[in-house]
Short mmCIF file of C-alpha atoms in Angstrom, two decimals:
data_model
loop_
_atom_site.label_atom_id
_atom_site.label_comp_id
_atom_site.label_asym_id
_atom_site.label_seq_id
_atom_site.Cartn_x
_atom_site.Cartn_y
_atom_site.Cartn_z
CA UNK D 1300 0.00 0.00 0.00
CA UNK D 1301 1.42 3.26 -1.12
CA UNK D 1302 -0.70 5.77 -0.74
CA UNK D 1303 -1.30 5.75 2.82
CA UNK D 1304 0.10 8.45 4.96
CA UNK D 1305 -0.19 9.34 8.31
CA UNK D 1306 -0.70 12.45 10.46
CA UNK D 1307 1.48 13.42 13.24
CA UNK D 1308 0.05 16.15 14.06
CA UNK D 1309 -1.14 15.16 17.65
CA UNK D 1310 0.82 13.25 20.22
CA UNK D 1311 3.92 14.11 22.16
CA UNK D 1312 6.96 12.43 22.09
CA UNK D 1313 10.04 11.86 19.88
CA UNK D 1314 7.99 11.69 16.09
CA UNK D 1315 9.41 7.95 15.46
CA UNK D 1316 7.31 6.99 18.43
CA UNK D 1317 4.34 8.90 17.37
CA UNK D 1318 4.60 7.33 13.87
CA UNK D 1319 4.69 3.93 15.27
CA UNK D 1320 1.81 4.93 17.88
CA UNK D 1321 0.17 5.82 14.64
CA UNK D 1322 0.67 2.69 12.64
CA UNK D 1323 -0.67 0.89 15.34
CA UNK D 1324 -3.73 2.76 15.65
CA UNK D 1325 -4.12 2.67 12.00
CA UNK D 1326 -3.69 -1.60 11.66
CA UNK D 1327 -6.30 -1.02 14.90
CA UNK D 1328 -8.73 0.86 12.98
CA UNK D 1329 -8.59 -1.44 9.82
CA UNK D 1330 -7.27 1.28 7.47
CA UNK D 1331 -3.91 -1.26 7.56
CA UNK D 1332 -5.68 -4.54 6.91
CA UNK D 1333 -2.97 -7.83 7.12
CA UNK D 1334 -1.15 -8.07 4.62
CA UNK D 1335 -0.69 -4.46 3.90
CA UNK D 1336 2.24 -3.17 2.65
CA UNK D 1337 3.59 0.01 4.06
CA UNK D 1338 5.45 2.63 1.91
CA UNK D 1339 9.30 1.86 1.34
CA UNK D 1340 10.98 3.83 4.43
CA UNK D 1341 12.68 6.54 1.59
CA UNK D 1342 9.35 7.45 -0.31
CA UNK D 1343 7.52 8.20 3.28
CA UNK D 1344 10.37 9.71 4.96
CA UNK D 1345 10.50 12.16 1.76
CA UNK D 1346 5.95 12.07 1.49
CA UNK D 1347 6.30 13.34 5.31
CA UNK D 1348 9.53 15.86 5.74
CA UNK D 1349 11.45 13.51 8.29
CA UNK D 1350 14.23 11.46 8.07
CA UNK D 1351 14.86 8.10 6.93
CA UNK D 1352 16.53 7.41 10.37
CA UNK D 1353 13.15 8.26 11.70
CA UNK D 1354 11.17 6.01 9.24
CA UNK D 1355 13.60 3.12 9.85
CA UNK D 1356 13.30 3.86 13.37
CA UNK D 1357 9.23 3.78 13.63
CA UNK D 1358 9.56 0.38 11.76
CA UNK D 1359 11.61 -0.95 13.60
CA UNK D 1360 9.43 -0.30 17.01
CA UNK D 1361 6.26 -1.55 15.43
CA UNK D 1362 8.20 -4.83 14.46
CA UNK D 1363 9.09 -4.77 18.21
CA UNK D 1364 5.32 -4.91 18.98
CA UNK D 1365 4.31 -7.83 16.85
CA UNK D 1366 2.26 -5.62 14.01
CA UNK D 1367 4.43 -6.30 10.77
CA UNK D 1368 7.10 -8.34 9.32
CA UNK D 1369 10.15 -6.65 7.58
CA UNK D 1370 11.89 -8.99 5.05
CA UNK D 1371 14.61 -6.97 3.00
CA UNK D 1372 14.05 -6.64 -0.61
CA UNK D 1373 10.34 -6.96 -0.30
CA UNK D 1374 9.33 -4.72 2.62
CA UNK D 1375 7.37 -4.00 5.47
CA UNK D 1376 3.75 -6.05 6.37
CA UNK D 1377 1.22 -6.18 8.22
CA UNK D 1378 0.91 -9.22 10.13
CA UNK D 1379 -2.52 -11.17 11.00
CA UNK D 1380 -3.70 -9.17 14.43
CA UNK D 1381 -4.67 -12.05 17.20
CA UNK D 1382 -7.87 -11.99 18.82
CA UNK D 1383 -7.58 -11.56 22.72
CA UNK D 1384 -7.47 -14.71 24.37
CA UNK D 1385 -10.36 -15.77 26.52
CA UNK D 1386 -9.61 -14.34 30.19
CA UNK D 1387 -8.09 -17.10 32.16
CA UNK D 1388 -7.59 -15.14 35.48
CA UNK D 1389 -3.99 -14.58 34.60
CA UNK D 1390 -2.73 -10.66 34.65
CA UNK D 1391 -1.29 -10.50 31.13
CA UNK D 1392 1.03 -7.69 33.17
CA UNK D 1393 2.09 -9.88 35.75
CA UNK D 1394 2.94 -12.68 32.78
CA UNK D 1395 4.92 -10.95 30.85
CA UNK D 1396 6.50 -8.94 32.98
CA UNK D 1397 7.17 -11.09 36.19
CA UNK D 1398 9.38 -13.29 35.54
CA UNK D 1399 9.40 -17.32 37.05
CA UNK D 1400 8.82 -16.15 40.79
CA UNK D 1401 5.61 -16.08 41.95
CA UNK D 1402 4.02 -12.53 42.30
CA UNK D 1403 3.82 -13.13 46.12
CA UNK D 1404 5.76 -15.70 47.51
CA UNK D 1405 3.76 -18.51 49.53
CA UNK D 1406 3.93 -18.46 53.16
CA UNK D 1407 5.51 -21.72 54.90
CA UNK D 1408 8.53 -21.95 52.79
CA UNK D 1409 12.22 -21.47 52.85
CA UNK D 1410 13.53 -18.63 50.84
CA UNK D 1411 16.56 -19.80 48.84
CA UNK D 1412 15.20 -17.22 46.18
CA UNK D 1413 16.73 -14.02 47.82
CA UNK D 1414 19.83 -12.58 47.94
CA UNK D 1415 18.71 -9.66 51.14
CA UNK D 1416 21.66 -9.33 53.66
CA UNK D 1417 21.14 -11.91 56.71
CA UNK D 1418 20.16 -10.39 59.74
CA UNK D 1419 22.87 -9.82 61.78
CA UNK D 1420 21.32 -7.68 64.51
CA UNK D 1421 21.34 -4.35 62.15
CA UNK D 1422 17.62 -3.54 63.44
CA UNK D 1423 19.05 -2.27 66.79
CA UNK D 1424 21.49 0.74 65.32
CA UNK D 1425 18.76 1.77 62.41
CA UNK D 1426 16.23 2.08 65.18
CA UNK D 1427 18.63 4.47 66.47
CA UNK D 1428 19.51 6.07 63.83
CA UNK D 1429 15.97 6.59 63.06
CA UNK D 1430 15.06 8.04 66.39
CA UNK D 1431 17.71 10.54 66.19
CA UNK D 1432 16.44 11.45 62.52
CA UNK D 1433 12.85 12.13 63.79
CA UNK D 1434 14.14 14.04 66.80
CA UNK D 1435 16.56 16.71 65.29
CA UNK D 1436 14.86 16.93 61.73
CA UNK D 1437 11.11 17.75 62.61
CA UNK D 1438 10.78 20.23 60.29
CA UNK D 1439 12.84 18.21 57.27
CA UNK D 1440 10.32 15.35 57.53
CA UNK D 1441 6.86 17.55 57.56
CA UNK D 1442 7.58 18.91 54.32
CA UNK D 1443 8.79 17.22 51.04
CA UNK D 1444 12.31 17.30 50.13
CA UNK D 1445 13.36 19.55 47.44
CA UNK D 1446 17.31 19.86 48.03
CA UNK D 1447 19.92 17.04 48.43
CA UNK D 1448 21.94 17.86 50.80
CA UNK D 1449 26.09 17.41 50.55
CA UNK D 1450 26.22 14.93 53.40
CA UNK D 1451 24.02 12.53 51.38
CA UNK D 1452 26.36 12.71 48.40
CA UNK D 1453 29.26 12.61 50.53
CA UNK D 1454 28.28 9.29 52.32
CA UNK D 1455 27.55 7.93 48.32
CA UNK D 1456 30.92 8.97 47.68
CA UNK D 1457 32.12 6.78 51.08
CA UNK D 1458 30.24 3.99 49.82
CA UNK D 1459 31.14 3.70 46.18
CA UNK D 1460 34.85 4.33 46.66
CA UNK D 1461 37.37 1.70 46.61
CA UNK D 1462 41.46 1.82 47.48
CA UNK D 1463 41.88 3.45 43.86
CA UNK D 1464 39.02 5.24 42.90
CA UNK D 1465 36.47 7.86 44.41
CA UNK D 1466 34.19 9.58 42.33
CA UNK D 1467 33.76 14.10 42.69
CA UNK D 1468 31.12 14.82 44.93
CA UNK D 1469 29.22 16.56 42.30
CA UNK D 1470 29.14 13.22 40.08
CA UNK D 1471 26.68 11.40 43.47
CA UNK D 1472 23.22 10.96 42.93
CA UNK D 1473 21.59 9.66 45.70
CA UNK D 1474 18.86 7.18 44.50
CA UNK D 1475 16.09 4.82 45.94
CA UNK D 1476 18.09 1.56 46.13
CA UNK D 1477 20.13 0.25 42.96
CA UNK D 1478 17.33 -0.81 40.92
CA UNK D 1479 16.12 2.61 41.19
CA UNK D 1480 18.91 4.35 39.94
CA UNK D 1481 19.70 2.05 37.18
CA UNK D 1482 16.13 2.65 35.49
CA UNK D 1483 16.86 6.56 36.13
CA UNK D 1484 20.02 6.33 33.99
CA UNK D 1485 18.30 4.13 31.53
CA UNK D 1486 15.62 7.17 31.14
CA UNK D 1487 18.33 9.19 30.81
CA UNK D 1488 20.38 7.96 28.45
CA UNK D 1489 18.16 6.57 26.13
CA UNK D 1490 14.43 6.68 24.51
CA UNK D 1491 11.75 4.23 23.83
CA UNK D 1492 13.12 1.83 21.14
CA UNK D 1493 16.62 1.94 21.65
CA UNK D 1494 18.45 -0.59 22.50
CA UNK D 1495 19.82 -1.77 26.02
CA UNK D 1496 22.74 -4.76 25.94
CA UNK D 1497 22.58 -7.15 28.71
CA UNK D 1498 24.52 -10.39 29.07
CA UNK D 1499 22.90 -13.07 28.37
CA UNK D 1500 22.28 -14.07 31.88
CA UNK D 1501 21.74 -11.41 34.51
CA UNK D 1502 19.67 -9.57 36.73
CA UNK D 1503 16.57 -9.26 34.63
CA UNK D 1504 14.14 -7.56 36.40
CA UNK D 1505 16.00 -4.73 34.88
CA UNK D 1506 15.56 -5.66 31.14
CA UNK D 1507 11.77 -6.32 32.50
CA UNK D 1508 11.68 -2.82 33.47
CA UNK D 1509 13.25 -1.52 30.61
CA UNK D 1510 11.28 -3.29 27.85
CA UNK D 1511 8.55 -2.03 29.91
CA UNK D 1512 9.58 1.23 29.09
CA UNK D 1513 9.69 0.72 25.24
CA UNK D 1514 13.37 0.04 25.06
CA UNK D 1515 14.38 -3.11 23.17
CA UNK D 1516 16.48 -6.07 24.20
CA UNK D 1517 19.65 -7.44 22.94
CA UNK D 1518 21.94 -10.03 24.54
CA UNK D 1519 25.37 -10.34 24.70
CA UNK D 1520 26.91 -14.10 24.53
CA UNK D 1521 28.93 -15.33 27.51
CA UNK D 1522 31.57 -17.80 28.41
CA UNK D 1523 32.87 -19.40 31.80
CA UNK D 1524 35.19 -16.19 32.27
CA UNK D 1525 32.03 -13.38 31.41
CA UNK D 1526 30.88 -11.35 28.82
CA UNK D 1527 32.77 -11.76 25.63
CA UNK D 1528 34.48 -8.78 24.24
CA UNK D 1529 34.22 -9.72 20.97
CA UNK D 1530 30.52 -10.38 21.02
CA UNK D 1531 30.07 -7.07 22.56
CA UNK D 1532 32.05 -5.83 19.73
CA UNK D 1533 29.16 -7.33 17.19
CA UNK D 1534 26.35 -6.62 18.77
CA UNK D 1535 28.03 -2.78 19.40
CA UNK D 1536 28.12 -2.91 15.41
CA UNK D 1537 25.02 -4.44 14.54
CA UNK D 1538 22.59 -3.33 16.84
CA UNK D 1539 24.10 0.32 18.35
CA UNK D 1540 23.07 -0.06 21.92
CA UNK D 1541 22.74 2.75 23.88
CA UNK D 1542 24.25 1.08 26.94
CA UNK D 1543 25.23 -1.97 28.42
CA UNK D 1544 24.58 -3.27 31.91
CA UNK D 1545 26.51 -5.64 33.79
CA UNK D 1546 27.96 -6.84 36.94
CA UNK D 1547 32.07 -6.88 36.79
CA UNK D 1548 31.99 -8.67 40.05
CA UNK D 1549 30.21 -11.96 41.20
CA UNK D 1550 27.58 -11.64 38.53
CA UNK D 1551 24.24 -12.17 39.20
CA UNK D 1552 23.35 -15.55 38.91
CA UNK D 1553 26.60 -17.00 37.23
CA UNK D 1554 28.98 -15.56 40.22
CA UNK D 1555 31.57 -15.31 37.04
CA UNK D 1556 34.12 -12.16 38.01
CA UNK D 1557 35.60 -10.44 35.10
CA UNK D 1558 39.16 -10.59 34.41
CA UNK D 1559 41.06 -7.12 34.38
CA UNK D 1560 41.48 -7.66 30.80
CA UNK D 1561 38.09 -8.25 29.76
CA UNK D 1562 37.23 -4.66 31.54
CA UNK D 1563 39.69 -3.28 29.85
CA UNK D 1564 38.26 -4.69 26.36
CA UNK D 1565 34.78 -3.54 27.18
CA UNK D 1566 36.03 -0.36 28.47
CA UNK D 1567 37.90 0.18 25.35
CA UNK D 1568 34.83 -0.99 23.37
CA UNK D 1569 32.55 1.58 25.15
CA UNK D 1570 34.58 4.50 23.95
CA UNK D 1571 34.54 2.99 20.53
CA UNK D 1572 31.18 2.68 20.00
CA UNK D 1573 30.11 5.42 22.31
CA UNK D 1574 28.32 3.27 24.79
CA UNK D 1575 27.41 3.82 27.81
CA UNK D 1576 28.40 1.33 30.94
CA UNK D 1577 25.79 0.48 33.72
CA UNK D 1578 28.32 -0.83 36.13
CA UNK D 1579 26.38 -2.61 39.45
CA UNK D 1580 28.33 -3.61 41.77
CA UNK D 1581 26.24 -4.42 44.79
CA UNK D 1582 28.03 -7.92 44.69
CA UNK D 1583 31.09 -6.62 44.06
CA UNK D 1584 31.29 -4.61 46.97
CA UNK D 1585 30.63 -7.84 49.24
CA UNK D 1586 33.21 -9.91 47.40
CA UNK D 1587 36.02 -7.08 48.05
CA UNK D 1588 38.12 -8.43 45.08
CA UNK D 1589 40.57 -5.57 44.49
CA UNK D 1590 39.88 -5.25 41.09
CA UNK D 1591 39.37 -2.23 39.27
CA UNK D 1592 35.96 -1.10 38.60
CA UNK D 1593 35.05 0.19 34.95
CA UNK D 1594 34.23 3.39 36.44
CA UNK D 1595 38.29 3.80 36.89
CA UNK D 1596 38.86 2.47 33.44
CA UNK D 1597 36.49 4.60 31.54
CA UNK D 1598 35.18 7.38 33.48
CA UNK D 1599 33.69 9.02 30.93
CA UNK D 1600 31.54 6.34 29.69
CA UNK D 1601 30.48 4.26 33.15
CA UNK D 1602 27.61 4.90 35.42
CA UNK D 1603 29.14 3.28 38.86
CA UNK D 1604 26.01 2.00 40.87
CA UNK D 1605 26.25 0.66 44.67
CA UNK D 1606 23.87 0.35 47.73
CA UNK D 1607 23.09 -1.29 51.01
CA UNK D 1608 20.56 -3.84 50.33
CA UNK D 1609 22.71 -6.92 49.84
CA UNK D 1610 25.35 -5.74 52.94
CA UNK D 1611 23.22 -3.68 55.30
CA UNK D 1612 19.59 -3.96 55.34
CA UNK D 1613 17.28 -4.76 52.27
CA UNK D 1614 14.66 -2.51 54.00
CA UNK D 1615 16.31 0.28 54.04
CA UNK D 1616 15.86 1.27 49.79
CA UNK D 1617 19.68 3.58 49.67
CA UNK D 1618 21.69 3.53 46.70
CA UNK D 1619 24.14 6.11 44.80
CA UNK D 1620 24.77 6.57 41.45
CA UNK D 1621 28.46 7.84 40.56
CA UNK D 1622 27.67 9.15 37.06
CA UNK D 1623 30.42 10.56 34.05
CA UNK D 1624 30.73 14.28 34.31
CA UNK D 1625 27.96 16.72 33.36
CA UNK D 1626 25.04 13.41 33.91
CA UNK D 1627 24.26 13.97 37.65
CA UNK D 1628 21.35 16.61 36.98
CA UNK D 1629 19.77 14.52 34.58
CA UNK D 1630 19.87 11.63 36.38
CA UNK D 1631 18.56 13.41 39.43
CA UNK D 1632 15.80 14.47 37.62
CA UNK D 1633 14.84 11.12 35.69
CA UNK D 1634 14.85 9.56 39.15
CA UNK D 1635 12.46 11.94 40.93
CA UNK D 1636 9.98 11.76 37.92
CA UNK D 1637 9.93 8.25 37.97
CA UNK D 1638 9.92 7.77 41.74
CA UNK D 1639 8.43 10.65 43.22
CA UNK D 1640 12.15 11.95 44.98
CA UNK D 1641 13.66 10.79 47.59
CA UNK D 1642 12.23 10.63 51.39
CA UNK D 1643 14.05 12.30 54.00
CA UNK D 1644 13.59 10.50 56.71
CA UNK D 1645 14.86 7.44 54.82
CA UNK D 1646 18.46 8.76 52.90
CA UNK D 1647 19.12 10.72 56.29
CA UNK D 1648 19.54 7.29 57.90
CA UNK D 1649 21.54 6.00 54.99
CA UNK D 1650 23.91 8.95 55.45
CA UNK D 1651 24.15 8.59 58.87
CA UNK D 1652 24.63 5.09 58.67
CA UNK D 1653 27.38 5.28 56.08
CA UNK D 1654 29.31 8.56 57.59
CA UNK D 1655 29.31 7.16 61.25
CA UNK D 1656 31.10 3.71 60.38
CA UNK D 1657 27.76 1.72 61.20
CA UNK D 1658 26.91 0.89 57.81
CA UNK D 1659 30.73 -0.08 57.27
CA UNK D 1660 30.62 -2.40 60.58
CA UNK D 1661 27.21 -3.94 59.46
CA UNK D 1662 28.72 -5.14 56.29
CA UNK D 1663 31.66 -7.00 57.97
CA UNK D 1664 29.07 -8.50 60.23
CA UNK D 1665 26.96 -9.80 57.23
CA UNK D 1666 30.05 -10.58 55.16
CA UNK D 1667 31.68 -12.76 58.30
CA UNK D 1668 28.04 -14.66 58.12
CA UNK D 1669 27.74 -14.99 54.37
CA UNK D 1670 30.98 -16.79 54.29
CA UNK D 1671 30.22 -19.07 57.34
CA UNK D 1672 27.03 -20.00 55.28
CA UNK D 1673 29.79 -20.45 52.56
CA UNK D 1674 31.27 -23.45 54.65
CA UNK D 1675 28.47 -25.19 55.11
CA UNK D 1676 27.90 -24.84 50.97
CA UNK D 1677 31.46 -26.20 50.47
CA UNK D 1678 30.06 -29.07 52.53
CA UNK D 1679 27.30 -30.04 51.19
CA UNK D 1680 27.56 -29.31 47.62
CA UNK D 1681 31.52 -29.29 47.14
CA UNK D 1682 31.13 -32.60 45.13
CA UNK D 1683 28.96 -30.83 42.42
CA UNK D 1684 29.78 -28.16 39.34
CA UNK D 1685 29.05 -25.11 41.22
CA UNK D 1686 30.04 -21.49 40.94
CA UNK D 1687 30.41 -18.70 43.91
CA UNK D 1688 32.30 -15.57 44.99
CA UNK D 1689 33.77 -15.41 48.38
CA UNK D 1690 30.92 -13.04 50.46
CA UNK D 1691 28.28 -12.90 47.51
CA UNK D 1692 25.29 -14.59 49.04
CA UNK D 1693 24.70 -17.04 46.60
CA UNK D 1694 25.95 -20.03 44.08
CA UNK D 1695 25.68 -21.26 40.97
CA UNK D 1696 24.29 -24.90 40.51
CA UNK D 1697 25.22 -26.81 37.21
CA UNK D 1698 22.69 -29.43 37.36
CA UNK D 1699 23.73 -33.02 37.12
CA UNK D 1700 21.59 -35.27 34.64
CA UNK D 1701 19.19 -36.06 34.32
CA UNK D 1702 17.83 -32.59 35.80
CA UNK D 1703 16.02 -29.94 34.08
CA UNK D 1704 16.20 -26.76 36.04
CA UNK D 1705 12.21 -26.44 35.61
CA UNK D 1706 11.73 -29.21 36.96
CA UNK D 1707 14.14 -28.97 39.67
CA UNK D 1708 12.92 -26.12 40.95
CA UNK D 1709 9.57 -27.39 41.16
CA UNK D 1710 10.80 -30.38 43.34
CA UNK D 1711 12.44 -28.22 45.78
CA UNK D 1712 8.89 -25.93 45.60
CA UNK D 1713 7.32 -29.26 46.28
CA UNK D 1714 9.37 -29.84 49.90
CA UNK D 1715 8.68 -26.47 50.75
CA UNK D 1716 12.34 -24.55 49.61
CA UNK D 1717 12.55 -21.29 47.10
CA UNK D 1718 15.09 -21.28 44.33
CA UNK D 1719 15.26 -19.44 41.02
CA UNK D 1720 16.07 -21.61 37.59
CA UNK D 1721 18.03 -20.36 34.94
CA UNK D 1722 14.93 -18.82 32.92
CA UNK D 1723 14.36 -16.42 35.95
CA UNK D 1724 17.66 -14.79 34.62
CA UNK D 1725 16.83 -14.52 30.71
CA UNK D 1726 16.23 -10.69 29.38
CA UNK D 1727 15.21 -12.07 26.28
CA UNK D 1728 14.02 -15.29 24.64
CA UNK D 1729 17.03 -17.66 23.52
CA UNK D 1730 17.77 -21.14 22.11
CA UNK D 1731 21.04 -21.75 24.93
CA UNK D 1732 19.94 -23.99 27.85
CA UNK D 1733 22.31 -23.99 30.97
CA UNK D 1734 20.51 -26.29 33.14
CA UNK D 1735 21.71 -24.48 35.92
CA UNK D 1736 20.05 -23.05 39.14
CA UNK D 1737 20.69 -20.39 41.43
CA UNK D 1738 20.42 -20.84 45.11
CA UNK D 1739 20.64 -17.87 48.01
CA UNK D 1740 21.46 -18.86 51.71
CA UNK D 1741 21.29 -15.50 53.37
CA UNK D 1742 17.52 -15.20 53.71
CA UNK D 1743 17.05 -18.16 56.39
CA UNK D 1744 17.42 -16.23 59.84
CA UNK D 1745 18.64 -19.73 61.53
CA UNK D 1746 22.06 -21.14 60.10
CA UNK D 1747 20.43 -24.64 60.72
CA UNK D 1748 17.66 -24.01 58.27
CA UNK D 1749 20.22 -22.67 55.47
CA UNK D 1750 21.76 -26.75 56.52
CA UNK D 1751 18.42 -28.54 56.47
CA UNK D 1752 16.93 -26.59 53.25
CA UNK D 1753 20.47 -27.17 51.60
CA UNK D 1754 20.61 -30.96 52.95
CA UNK D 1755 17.48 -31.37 51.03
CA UNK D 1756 18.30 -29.63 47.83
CA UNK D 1757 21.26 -32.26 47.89
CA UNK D 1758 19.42 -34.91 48.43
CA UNK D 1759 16.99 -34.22 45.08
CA UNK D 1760 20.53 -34.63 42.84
CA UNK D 1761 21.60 -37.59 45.12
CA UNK D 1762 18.27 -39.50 44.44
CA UNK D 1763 17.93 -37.92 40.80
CA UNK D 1764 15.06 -37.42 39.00
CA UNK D 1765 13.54 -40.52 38.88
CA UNK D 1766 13.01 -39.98 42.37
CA UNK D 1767 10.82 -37.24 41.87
CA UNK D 1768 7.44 -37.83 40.82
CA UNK D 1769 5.79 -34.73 39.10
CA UNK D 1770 2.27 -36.06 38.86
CA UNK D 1771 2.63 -36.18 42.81
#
């Protein structure tokens, strides 16, 4: 079909969006029927006064959503709509968006599906801390804060910092919790349909988040030593990411540490392609490895992400974003429109935590725990193909055959223990199968039930899978 055209006159947003907003409509309305084609991207780009980048752009994001097919040398589609499947109860939200854990976990079971710092007693000094706040702030916490005051960026400069490296005071954005300030430089950095690079394992309730957003998914292939350089390097080419996010340091699940070479590569490869680096090292900061962080090797290029959930107190939502020069304002703004700003009661006790020691003395407390959990790991599973960082609160689990890691994680569901399987990890859909799990010990509050709960997941392998009945 060539002699459609369509009017961006309304809307807001960047006009590639708008375009593909109005495609959709259009295919909506009928006006597209399947099997439409739409105009070649030159002829509309020139029929509409925009650029082809535009065009190709719009295309591109309404492939994204399932409307057309793009096959080169023929063109673009319109694919068959689907009628909405009958309601089944299921949230098609919560589906898609979710992941493998349950939306609320069940009550009665053992939580080897969290990675929260163990509780080492930390309630008694944030009850004081919090006391204090409420005493000597009254005014502060009656009224909402609009200013960020130096002490708050000076205990994210504490926290971040290393034995090398310490990022400018004017680079810290305070943030609520890492998660939060990730998706604020995501915002930042980047608009709906652009890509975001993410290995091909990792922390995906990010990519969740992000593809939420609009912004599209590509994966980065992996060996047993990380994220390979020279698949970054493609993928850089192919696809021009906006940024990559990763984890240096005890990745989350694989607990794989990058080599200093490797950051060098990628560090080399950001200022190549002019990508930007979402370093998180919440892990990293646990495992105390000594290695340099990609914020030191290309400061221009990395935002350097830490916070206290995994070492302190999971409750307590305090992060800090060390961003490249000049990016602190908008990333301080991209977080308070998506999260409302930043509560005063709650980042004055993360400040005060942080600048009086306590948060520093916490974290030795729940490291000297996490790696007497580690002992009893190197116990029990020590005979298996496992994968851990010394202090990260989790491992790795290669599964012996003949497991599945659906279908091991539904056995340990069964006797009443929470783990995540390698799908839980997945930004995107893919072909590789791992048939690995990852399993947390620092959520039990009793170090016997992180022995019993881990007893038992040991005794699944030991018996194999024909000793699990799933019609049971």
């Amino acid at each position: 079909m060539t002699n459609w055209l369509p009017s961006l006159q309304e809307g807001s947003g960047p006009l590639y969006v708008r375009l593909a907003d109005q495609i959709e409509a259009d295919i909506a309305a009928g006006i597209l029927p399947p099997g439409a084609k739409l105009p070649p991207q030159r002829d509309l780009a020139y029929d509409i006064k925009v650029t082809i980048g535009t065009i190709g752009r719009a295309y591109a994001l309404v492939r994204e959503r399932g409307l057309v097919s793009g096959e080169v040398g023929r063109g673009t589609y319109v694919l068959p709509q689907q009628e909405e499947p009958a309601n089944d109860g299921r949230d098609r939200i919560v589906s898609a968006f979710s992941g493998t854990r349950l939306p609320v976990p069940p009550a009665g079971k053992l939580r080897f599906d969290t990675t929260a710092a163990p509780d080492v007693g930390q309630s008694g000094p944030i009850e004081t801390f919090l006391t204090r706040t409420v005493r000597d702030y009254r005014d502060e916490i009656s009224s909402y804060t609009r200013i960020v005051p130096d002490r708050w960026k000076e205990a994210g400069r504490k926290w971040l910092s290393n034995a090398s490296w310490q990022p400018s005071l004017d680079c810290i954005v305070p943030v609520l919790g890492a998660h939060a300030g990730i998706m604020s430089v995501i915002h930042a950095i980047s608009q709906p349909g652009d890509y975001i690079a993410f290995e091909e394992l990792t922390y995906a309730q990010v990519s969740r988040a992000a593809a939420m957003t609009g912004r599209r998914i590509v994966t980065v292939a992996s060996d047993e030593g990380g994220i390979l350089p020279d698949d970054l390097e493609r993928v850089c080419a192919q696809k021009h990411p906006k940024a990559i996010f990763l984890m240096p340091s005890a990745q989350n699940p694989t607990a794989v540490t990058l080599s200093v070479e490797r950051r060098k590569a990628i560090a080399e490869i950001a200022r190549t392609h002019n990508v930007w680096l979402i370093e998180d090292n919440l892990y990293g900061a646990m495992t105390e490895d000594g290695l340099p962080f990609l914020a030191e090797l290309a400061p221009d290029k990395t935002f350097h992400i830490g916070g206290l959930s995994k070492s302190v107190a999971a409750g307590v939502r305090g992060g800090w974003v060390a961003c490249p020069p000049h990016f602190a304002a908008r990333v301080n703004i991209t977080h308070k429109l998506t999260t409302g700003g930043i509560p005063f009661v709650l980042f004055e006790l993360c400040a005060s935590l942080v600048l009086s020691g306590t948060a520093s003395t916490i974290r030795r407390q729940v490291l000297a725990e996490c790696r007497t959990r580690e002992e009893t790991v190197e116990a029990i599973f020590g005979d298996l193909d496992i994968s851990h960082q010394r202090g990260a609160p989790f491992f790795w689990l290669r599964l012996p055959e003949p497991w599945h890691a659906g279908t091991y994680k539904q056995a340990a569901f069964d006797r009443g223990i929470l783990i995540d399987d390698e799908d839980e990890f997945k930004p995107a859909r893919s072909d590789k199968v791992h048939h690995a799990v990852r399993i947390s010990y620092s959520s039990p509050q009793d170090r016997k039930d992180v022995e019993n709960g881990l007893k038992t997941l040991k005794a699944l392998i030991d018996a194999g899978q024909t000793g699990y009945d799933t019609d049971a």
